[in-house]
Coordinates of C-alpha atoms in Angstrom, one line a residue:
X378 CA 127.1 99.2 95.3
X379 CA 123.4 99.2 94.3
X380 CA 122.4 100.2 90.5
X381 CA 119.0 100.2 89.0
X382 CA 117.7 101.1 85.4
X383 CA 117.4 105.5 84.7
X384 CA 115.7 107.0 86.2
X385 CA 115.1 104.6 89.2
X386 CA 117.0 105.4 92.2
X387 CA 117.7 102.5 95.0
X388 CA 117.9 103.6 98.6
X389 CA 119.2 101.8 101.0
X390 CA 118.7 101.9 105.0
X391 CA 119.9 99.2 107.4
X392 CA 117.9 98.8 110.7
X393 CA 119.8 96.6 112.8
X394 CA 123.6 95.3 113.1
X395 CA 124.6 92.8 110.0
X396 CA 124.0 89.1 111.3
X397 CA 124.8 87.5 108.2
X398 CA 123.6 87.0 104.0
X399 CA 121.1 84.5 105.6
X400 CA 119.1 87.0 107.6
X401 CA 119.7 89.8 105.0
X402 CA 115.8 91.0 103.9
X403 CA 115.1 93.7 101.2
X404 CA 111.9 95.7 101.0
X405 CA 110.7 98.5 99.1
X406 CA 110.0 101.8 100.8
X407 CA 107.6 102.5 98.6
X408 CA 103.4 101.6 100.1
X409 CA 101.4 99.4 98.1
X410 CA 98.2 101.2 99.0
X411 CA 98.9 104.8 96.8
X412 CA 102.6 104.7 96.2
X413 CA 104.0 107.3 98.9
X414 CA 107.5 106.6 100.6
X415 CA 107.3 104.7 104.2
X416 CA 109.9 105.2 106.7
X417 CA 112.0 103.7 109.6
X418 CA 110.7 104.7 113.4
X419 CA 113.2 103.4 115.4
X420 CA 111.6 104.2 118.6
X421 CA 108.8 102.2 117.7
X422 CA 110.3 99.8 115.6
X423 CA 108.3 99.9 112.6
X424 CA 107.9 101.7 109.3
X425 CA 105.0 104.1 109.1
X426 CA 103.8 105.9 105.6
X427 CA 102.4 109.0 106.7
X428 CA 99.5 109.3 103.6
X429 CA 97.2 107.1 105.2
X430 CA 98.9 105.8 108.4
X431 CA 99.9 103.1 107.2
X432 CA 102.5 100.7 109.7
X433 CA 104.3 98.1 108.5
X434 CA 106.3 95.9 111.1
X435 CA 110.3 95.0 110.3
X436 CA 109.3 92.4 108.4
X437 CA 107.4 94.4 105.5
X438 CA 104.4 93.1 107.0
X439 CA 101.2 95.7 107.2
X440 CA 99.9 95.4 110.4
X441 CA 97.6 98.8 110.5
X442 CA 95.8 101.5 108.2
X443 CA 94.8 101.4 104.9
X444 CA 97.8 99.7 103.2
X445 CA 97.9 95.9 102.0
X446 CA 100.9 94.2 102.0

């Protein structure tokens, strides 16, 4: 079960098959460039925030566009 403070919601998406707590990685879908929501392309395997084409890799890394993080 995941709770945060009101109004905050948490949403919660897994990517890949459950290897274990130590390979377990949260990340926020939320881009640190202007705030808009990122989501999963499986086919590509990376999230993408489509404001500013932002593409983070699996990792929560920014690897193209605009964003920084």
């Amino acid at each position: 079960k995941l709770s945060a403070p009101l109004p905050s919601a948490i949403r919660a998406t897994a990517i890949a098959a459950p290897l274990g707590a130590e390979s377990f990685i949260a990340l926020s879908s939320t881009c640190p460039h202007m705030g808009c929501q990122v989501y999963w392309e499986s086919a590509k395997q990376r999230f993408f925030c489509p404001c500013h084409n932002g593409v983070f890799n699996a990792h929560g890394e920014g690897i193209e566009g605009p964003p920084k993080g």
